[in-house]
PDB file of C-alpha atoms in Angstrom:
ATOM      1  CA  MET A  23       0.536  -0.524   2.045  1.00 97.00           C
ATOM      2  CA  GLY A  24      -2.078  -3.085   3.006  1.00 97.00           C
ATOM      3  CA  VAL A  25      -4.744  -5.394   1.738  1.00 95.00           C
ATOM      4  CA  SER A  26      -7.565  -4.214  -0.478  1.00 88.00           C
ATOM      5  CA  GLY A  27     -10.159  -2.345   1.559  1.00 90.00           C
ATOM      6  CA  SER A  28      -7.759  -1.250   4.305  1.00 95.00           C
ATOM      7  CA  GLY A  29      -8.225   2.423   3.392  1.00 94.00           C
ATOM      8  CA  LYS A  30      -5.063   3.021   1.375  1.00 95.00           C
ATOM      9  CA  SER A  31      -6.654   5.390  -1.149  1.00 94.00           C
ATOM     10  CA  THR A  32      -8.651   7.339   1.422  1.00 95.00           C
ATOM     11  CA  ILE A  33      -5.757   7.759   3.848  1.00 97.00           C
ATOM     12  CA  GLY A  34      -3.205   8.274   1.086  1.00 97.00           C
ATOM     13  CA  GLU A  35      -5.223  11.100  -0.474  1.00 97.00           C
ATOM     14  CA  ARG A  36      -5.687  12.711   2.940  1.00 97.00           C
ATOM     15  CA  LEU A  37      -1.969  12.479   3.765  1.00 96.00           C
ATOM     16  CA  ALA A  38      -0.940  13.803   0.352  1.00 96.00           C
ATOM     17  CA  ALA A  39      -3.224  16.816   0.798  1.00 96.00           C
ATOM     18  CA  ARG A  40      -1.994  17.356   4.358  1.00 95.00           C
ATOM     19  CA  LEU A  41       1.655  17.208   3.272  1.00 94.00           C
ATOM     20  CA  GLY A  42       1.192  19.073  -0.023  1.00 94.00           C
ATOM     21  CA  LEU A  43       2.553  16.144  -2.034  1.00 94.00           C
ATOM     22  CA  PRO A  44       1.480  14.484  -5.295  1.00 94.00           C
ATOM     23  CA  PHE A  45      -0.692  11.387  -4.885  1.00 96.00           C
ATOM     24  CA  GLU A  46      -0.769   8.245  -7.019  1.00 96.00           C
ATOM     25  CA  ASP A  47      -2.724   5.032  -6.610  1.00 95.00           C
ATOM     26  CA  ALA A  48      -1.061   1.752  -7.569  1.00 92.00           C
ATOM     27  CA  ASP A  49      -4.350   0.626  -9.122  1.00 88.00           C
ATOM     28  CA  ASP A  50      -3.667   3.120 -11.913  1.00 93.00           C
ATOM     29  CA  PHE A  51      -0.377   1.371 -12.761  1.00 95.00           C
ATOM     30  CA  HIS A  52      -1.969  -2.031 -13.483  1.00 92.00           C
ATOM     31  CA  PRO A  53      -2.009  -3.080 -17.125  1.00 92.00           C
ATOM     32  CA  PRO A  54      -5.509  -3.858 -18.469  1.00 92.00           C
ATOM     33  CA  GLU A  55      -4.842  -7.621 -18.344  1.00 92.00           C
ATOM     34  CA  ASN A  56      -4.347  -7.438 -14.562  1.00 90.00           C
ATOM     35  CA  VAL A  57      -7.579  -5.506 -14.060  1.00 88.00           C
ATOM     36  CA  ARG A  58      -9.471  -8.061 -16.162  1.00 89.00           C
ATOM     37  CA  LYS A  59      -7.972 -10.937 -14.196  1.00 89.00           C
ATOM     38  CA  MET A  60      -8.797  -9.421 -10.799  1.00 81.00           C
ATOM     39  CA  SER A  61     -12.283  -8.409 -11.963  1.00 81.00           C
ATOM     40  CA  ALA A  62     -12.851 -12.078 -12.823  1.00 83.00           C
ATOM     41  CA  GLY A  63     -11.904 -13.032  -9.270  1.00 79.00           C
ATOM     42  CA  GLN A  64      -8.474 -14.432 -10.167  1.00 82.00           C
ATOM     43  CA  PRO A  65      -5.520 -13.463  -7.965  1.00 78.00           C
ATOM     44  CA  LEU A  66      -2.426 -12.092  -9.659  1.00 82.00           C
ATOM     45  CA  ASP A  67       0.831 -14.017  -9.661  1.00 87.00           C
ATOM     46  CA  ASP A  68       4.348 -12.598  -9.621  1.00 89.00           C
ATOM     47  CA  ALA A  69       4.554 -12.592 -13.435  1.00 93.00           C
ATOM     48  CA  ASP A  70       1.377 -10.458 -13.523  1.00 93.00           C
ATOM     49  CA  ARG A  71       2.799  -8.103 -10.913  1.00 90.00           C
ATOM     50  CA  ALA A  72       6.195  -7.587 -12.609  1.00 93.00           C
ATOM     51  CA  PRO A  73       5.123  -4.850 -15.099  1.00 94.00           C
ATOM     52  CA  TRP A  74       2.996  -3.207 -12.391  1.00 94.00           C
ATOM     53  CA  LEU A  75       5.918  -3.049  -9.959  1.00 95.00           C
ATOM     54  CA  ALA A  76       8.229  -1.823 -12.732  1.00 96.00           C
ATOM     55  CA  ALA A  77       5.845   1.019 -13.623  1.00 96.00           C
ATOM     56  CA  MET A  78       5.600   2.118  -9.991  1.00 96.00           C
ATOM     57  CA  ALA A  79       9.380   1.843  -9.556  1.00 96.00           C
ATOM     58  CA  ASP A  80       9.865   4.052 -12.636  1.00 96.00           C
ATOM     59  CA  TRP A  81       7.457   6.626 -11.190  1.00 96.00           C
ATOM     60  CA  LEU A  82       9.266   6.561  -7.822  1.00 95.00           C
ATOM     61  CA  SER A  83      12.653   6.879  -9.549  1.00 95.00           C
ATOM     62  CA  GLU A  84      11.408   9.988 -11.303  1.00 95.00           C
ATOM     63  CA  ARG A  85      10.360  11.469  -7.940  1.00 93.00           C
ATOM     64  CA  VAL A  86      13.871  10.765  -6.604  1.00 93.00           C
ATOM     65  CA  ARG A  87      15.551  12.326  -9.671  1.00 94.00           C
ATOM     66  CA  SER A  88      13.301  15.386  -9.334  1.00 93.00           C
ATOM     67  CA  ASP A  89      13.897  15.503  -5.568  1.00 91.00           C
ATOM     68  CA  GLU A  90      10.124  15.464  -5.046  1.00 88.00           C
ATOM     69  CA  GLY A  91       8.262  13.684  -2.315  1.00 90.00           C
ATOM     70  CA  ALA A  92       5.048  11.833  -3.051  1.00 94.00           C
ATOM     71  CA  VAL A  93       2.424   9.530  -1.622  1.00 96.00           C
ATOM     72  CA  LEU A  94       1.948   6.248  -3.475  1.00 97.00           C
ATOM     73  CA  VAL A  95      -0.651   3.799  -2.224  1.00 96.00           C
ATOM     74  CA  CYS A  96       0.118   0.202  -3.056  1.00 95.00           C
ATOM     75  CA  SER A  97      -0.707  -3.167  -1.523  1.00 92.00           C
ATOM     76  CA  ALA A  98       3.033  -4.066  -1.325  1.00 95.00           C
ATOM     77  CA  LEU A  99       2.033  -7.256   0.466  1.00 94.00           C
ATOM     78  CA  LYS A 100       5.329  -9.085   0.110  1.00 95.00           C
ATOM     79  CA  GLN A 101       8.724  -7.926   1.278  1.00 97.00           C
ATOM     80  CA  ARG A 102      10.249  -8.604  -2.155  1.00 95.00           C
ATOM     81  CA  TYR A 103       7.706  -6.198  -3.719  1.00 95.00           C
ATOM     82  CA  ARG A 104       8.641  -3.553  -1.151  1.00 97.00           C
ATOM     83  CA  ASP A 105      12.312  -4.261  -1.834  1.00 96.00           C
ATOM     84  CA  ARG A 106      11.699  -3.652  -5.553  1.00 96.00           C
ATOM     85  CA  LEU A 107      10.090  -0.283  -4.809  1.00 97.00           C
ATOM     86  CA  ARG A 108      12.788   0.612  -2.287  1.00 96.00           C
ATOM     87  CA  ARG A 109      15.502   0.009  -4.902  1.00 96.00           C
ATOM     88  CA  ALA A 110      13.863   2.787  -6.922  1.00 96.00           C
ATOM     89  CA  SER A 111      13.455   5.049  -3.891  1.00 95.00           C
ATOM     90  CA  PRO A 112      15.836   4.111  -1.053  1.00 94.00           C
ATOM     91  CA  ALA A 113      14.247   6.540   1.448  1.00 92.00           C
ATOM     92  CA  LEU A 114      10.793   5.024   0.937  1.00 95.00           C
ATOM     93  CA  PHE A 115       8.749   4.784   4.148  1.00 96.00           C
ATOM     94  CA  PHE A 116       5.899   2.266   4.349  1.00 97.00           C
ATOM     95  CA  LEU A 117       2.749   2.867   6.353  1.00 97.00           C
ATOM     96  CA  HIS A 118       1.020  -0.494   6.778  1.00 98.00           C
ATOM     97  CA  LEU A 119      -2.708   0.158   7.173  1.00 98.00           C
ATOM     98  CA  ASP A 120      -3.448  -2.775   9.412  1.00 98.00           C
ATOM     99  CA  GLY A 121      -6.822  -4.255  10.290  1.00 97.00           C
ATOM    100  CA  SER A 122      -8.438  -7.593  10.957  1.00 96.00           C
ATOM    101  CA  GLU A 123      -9.764  -9.692   8.104  1.00 93.00           C
ATOM    102  CA  GLU A 124     -13.272  -9.386   9.571  1.00 92.00           C
ATOM    103  CA  LEU A 125     -13.140  -5.556   9.634  1.00 94.00           C
ATOM    104  CA  ILE A 126     -11.739  -5.325   6.102  1.00 93.00           C
ATOM    105  CA  ALA A 127     -14.280  -7.838   4.747  1.00 89.00           C
ATOM    106  CA  GLU A 128     -17.086  -5.749   6.225  1.00 87.00           C
ATOM    107  CA  ARG A 129     -15.703  -2.626   4.544  1.00 87.00           C
ATOM    108  CA  LEU A 130     -15.339  -4.416   1.200  1.00 85.00           C
ATOM    109  CA  ARG A 131     -18.970  -5.543   1.301  1.00 81.00           C
ATOM    110  CA  GLY A 132     -19.993  -1.880   1.394  1.00 70.00           C
ATOM    111  CA  ARG A 133     -17.619  -0.724  -1.349  1.00 66.00           C
ATOM    112  CA  LYS A 134     -18.959  -0.012  -4.824  1.00 62.00           C
ATOM    113  CA  GLY A 135     -17.241   0.463  -8.169  1.00 55.00           C
ATOM    114  CA  HIS A 136     -13.887  -1.191  -7.485  1.00 50.00           C
ATOM    115  CA  PHE A 137     -12.481  -3.997  -9.638  1.00 48.00           C
ATOM    116  CA  MET A 138     -11.064  -5.961  -6.687  1.00 55.00           C
ATOM    117  CA  PRO A 139     -13.777  -8.379  -5.514  1.00 58.00           C
ATOM    118  CA  ALA A 140     -14.134  -9.239  -1.824  1.00 59.00           C
ATOM    119  CA  SER A 141     -13.602 -12.897  -2.771  1.00 69.00           C
ATOM    120  CA  LEU A 142      -9.861 -12.189  -3.183  1.00 76.00           C
ATOM    121  CA  LEU A 143      -9.425 -10.796   0.329  1.00 86.00           C
ATOM    122  CA  ARG A 144      -8.468 -14.162   1.839  1.00 87.00           C
ATOM    123  CA  SER A 145      -5.663 -14.570  -0.712  1.00 86.00           C
ATOM    124  CA  GLN A 146      -4.361 -11.106   0.161  1.00 89.00           C
ATOM    125  CA  PHE A 147      -4.211 -11.891   3.876  1.00 94.00           C
ATOM    126  CA  GLU A 148      -2.441 -15.174   3.059  1.00 91.00           C
ATOM    127  CA  ALA A 149       0.110 -13.298   0.932  1.00 91.00           C
ATOM    128  CA  LEU A 150       0.675 -10.476   3.442  1.00 96.00           C
ATOM    129  CA  GLU A 151       4.180 -10.322   4.865  1.00 97.00           C
ATOM    130  CA  ARG A 152       4.236  -7.797   7.676  1.00 97.00           C
ATOM    131  CA  LEU A 153       6.953  -5.167   7.849  1.00 97.00           C
ATOM    132  CA  GLN A 154      10.224  -6.520   9.157  1.00 96.00           C
ATOM    133  CA  GLU A 155      12.544  -4.799  11.620  1.00 93.00           C
ATOM    134  CA  ASP A 156      14.940  -3.858   8.814  1.00 92.00           C
ATOM    135  CA  GLU A 157      12.220  -2.105   6.776  1.00 96.00           C
ATOM    136  CA  ARG A 158      11.509   1.610   7.198  1.00 95.00           C
ATOM    137  CA  GLY A 159       7.870   1.797   8.112  1.00 97.00           C
ATOM    138  CA  ALA A 160       5.158   1.570  10.706  1.00 97.00           C
ATOM    139  CA  ALA A 161       1.925  -0.326  11.212  1.00 97.00           C
ATOM    140  CA  VAL A 162      -1.111   1.940  11.598  1.00 97.00           C
ATOM    141  CA  PRO A 163      -4.369   0.480  12.928  1.00 97.00           C
ATOM    142  CA  VAL A 164      -7.444   1.151  10.763  1.00 97.00           C
ATOM    143  CA  ASP A 165     -10.156   0.272  13.260  1.00 95.00           C
ATOM    144  CA  GLY A 166     -11.008   3.927  13.909  1.00 95.00           C
ATOM    145  CA  THR A 167     -12.404   6.694  11.723  1.00 95.00           C
ATOM    146  CA  PRO A 168     -10.516   7.930   8.655  1.00 95.00           C
ATOM    147  CA  GLU A 169      -9.592  11.013  10.695  1.00 97.00           C
ATOM    148  CA  GLU A 170      -8.115   8.864  13.480  1.00 97.00           C
ATOM    149  CA  THR A 171      -6.213   6.722  10.987  1.00 97.00           C
ATOM    150  CA  GLU A 172      -4.861   9.821   9.237  1.00 97.00           C
ATOM    151  CA  GLU A 173      -3.678  11.224  12.584  1.00 97.00           C
ATOM    152  CA  ALA A 174      -1.966   7.941  13.497  1.00 97.00           C
ATOM    153  CA  ALA A 175      -0.300   7.830  10.049  1.00 97.00           C
ATOM    154  CA  ALA A 176       0.859  11.456  10.332  1.00 96.00           C
ATOM    155  CA  ALA A 177       2.263  10.749  13.818  1.00 96.00           C
ATOM    156  CA  ALA A 178       4.176   7.733  12.474  1.00 96.00           C
ATOM    157  CA  LEU A 179       5.662   9.876   9.706  1.00 94.00           C
ATOM    158  CA  LYS A 180       6.621  12.541  12.239  1.00 93.00           C
ATOM    159  CA  ARG A 181       8.336   9.937  14.443  1.00 92.00           C
ATOM    160  CA  ALA A 182      10.199   8.636  11.377  1.00 90.00           C
ATOM    161  CA  GLY A 183      11.427  12.147  10.651  1.00 82.00           C
ATOM    162  CA  SER A 184      12.698  12.482  14.199  1.00 56.00           C
ATOM    163  CA  GLY A 185      14.385   9.082  14.134  1.00 53.00           C
ATOM    164  CA  GLN A 186      12.165   7.495  16.803  1.00 50.00           C
ATOM    165  CA  HIS A 187      11.648   3.729  16.622  1.00 45.00           C
ATOM    166  CA  GLN A 188       8.561   2.572  14.724  1.00 48.00           C
ATOM    167  CA  SER A 189       6.111  -0.101  15.812  1.00 44.00           C
ATOM    168  CA  HIS A 190       5.857  -3.188  13.612  1.00 41.00           C
ATOM    169  CA  ASP A 191       3.066  -4.883  15.551  1.00 38.00           C
TER     170      ASP A 191
END
């Protein structure tokens, strides 16, 4: 989870390959109307997000029914969105790819071919609700290389598997 430009797709693909799990990107679950709206620089509202969250929840439910793990990258900025996904997959673990607005803005300026314009970054940081103590997950800093971020994410997953407390900083 995290704002646009935090490295969700890059790190998610790397973790999925490392763990031998299927990978899906939440961007692929957006209906065309949402993509058009974001491409025009308009933030989505909860009504726009409802079918997107439902599609991801359906996909997660199928993973649970099939007893298959998976890596799904999704902004999941608000706790109620995470709650919706967790209802579909109660064991869901969130890795919050966490970086400063300045760092993420710099990365977005260099990104090509994505429908999410950098102009919407401020609204994402305003909407972001950090993981709460009662949520299964960990914050992972993204100020290093992709390799360093992947290692930190893998370590957080390993700690979760061993029952060690996770950082929510």
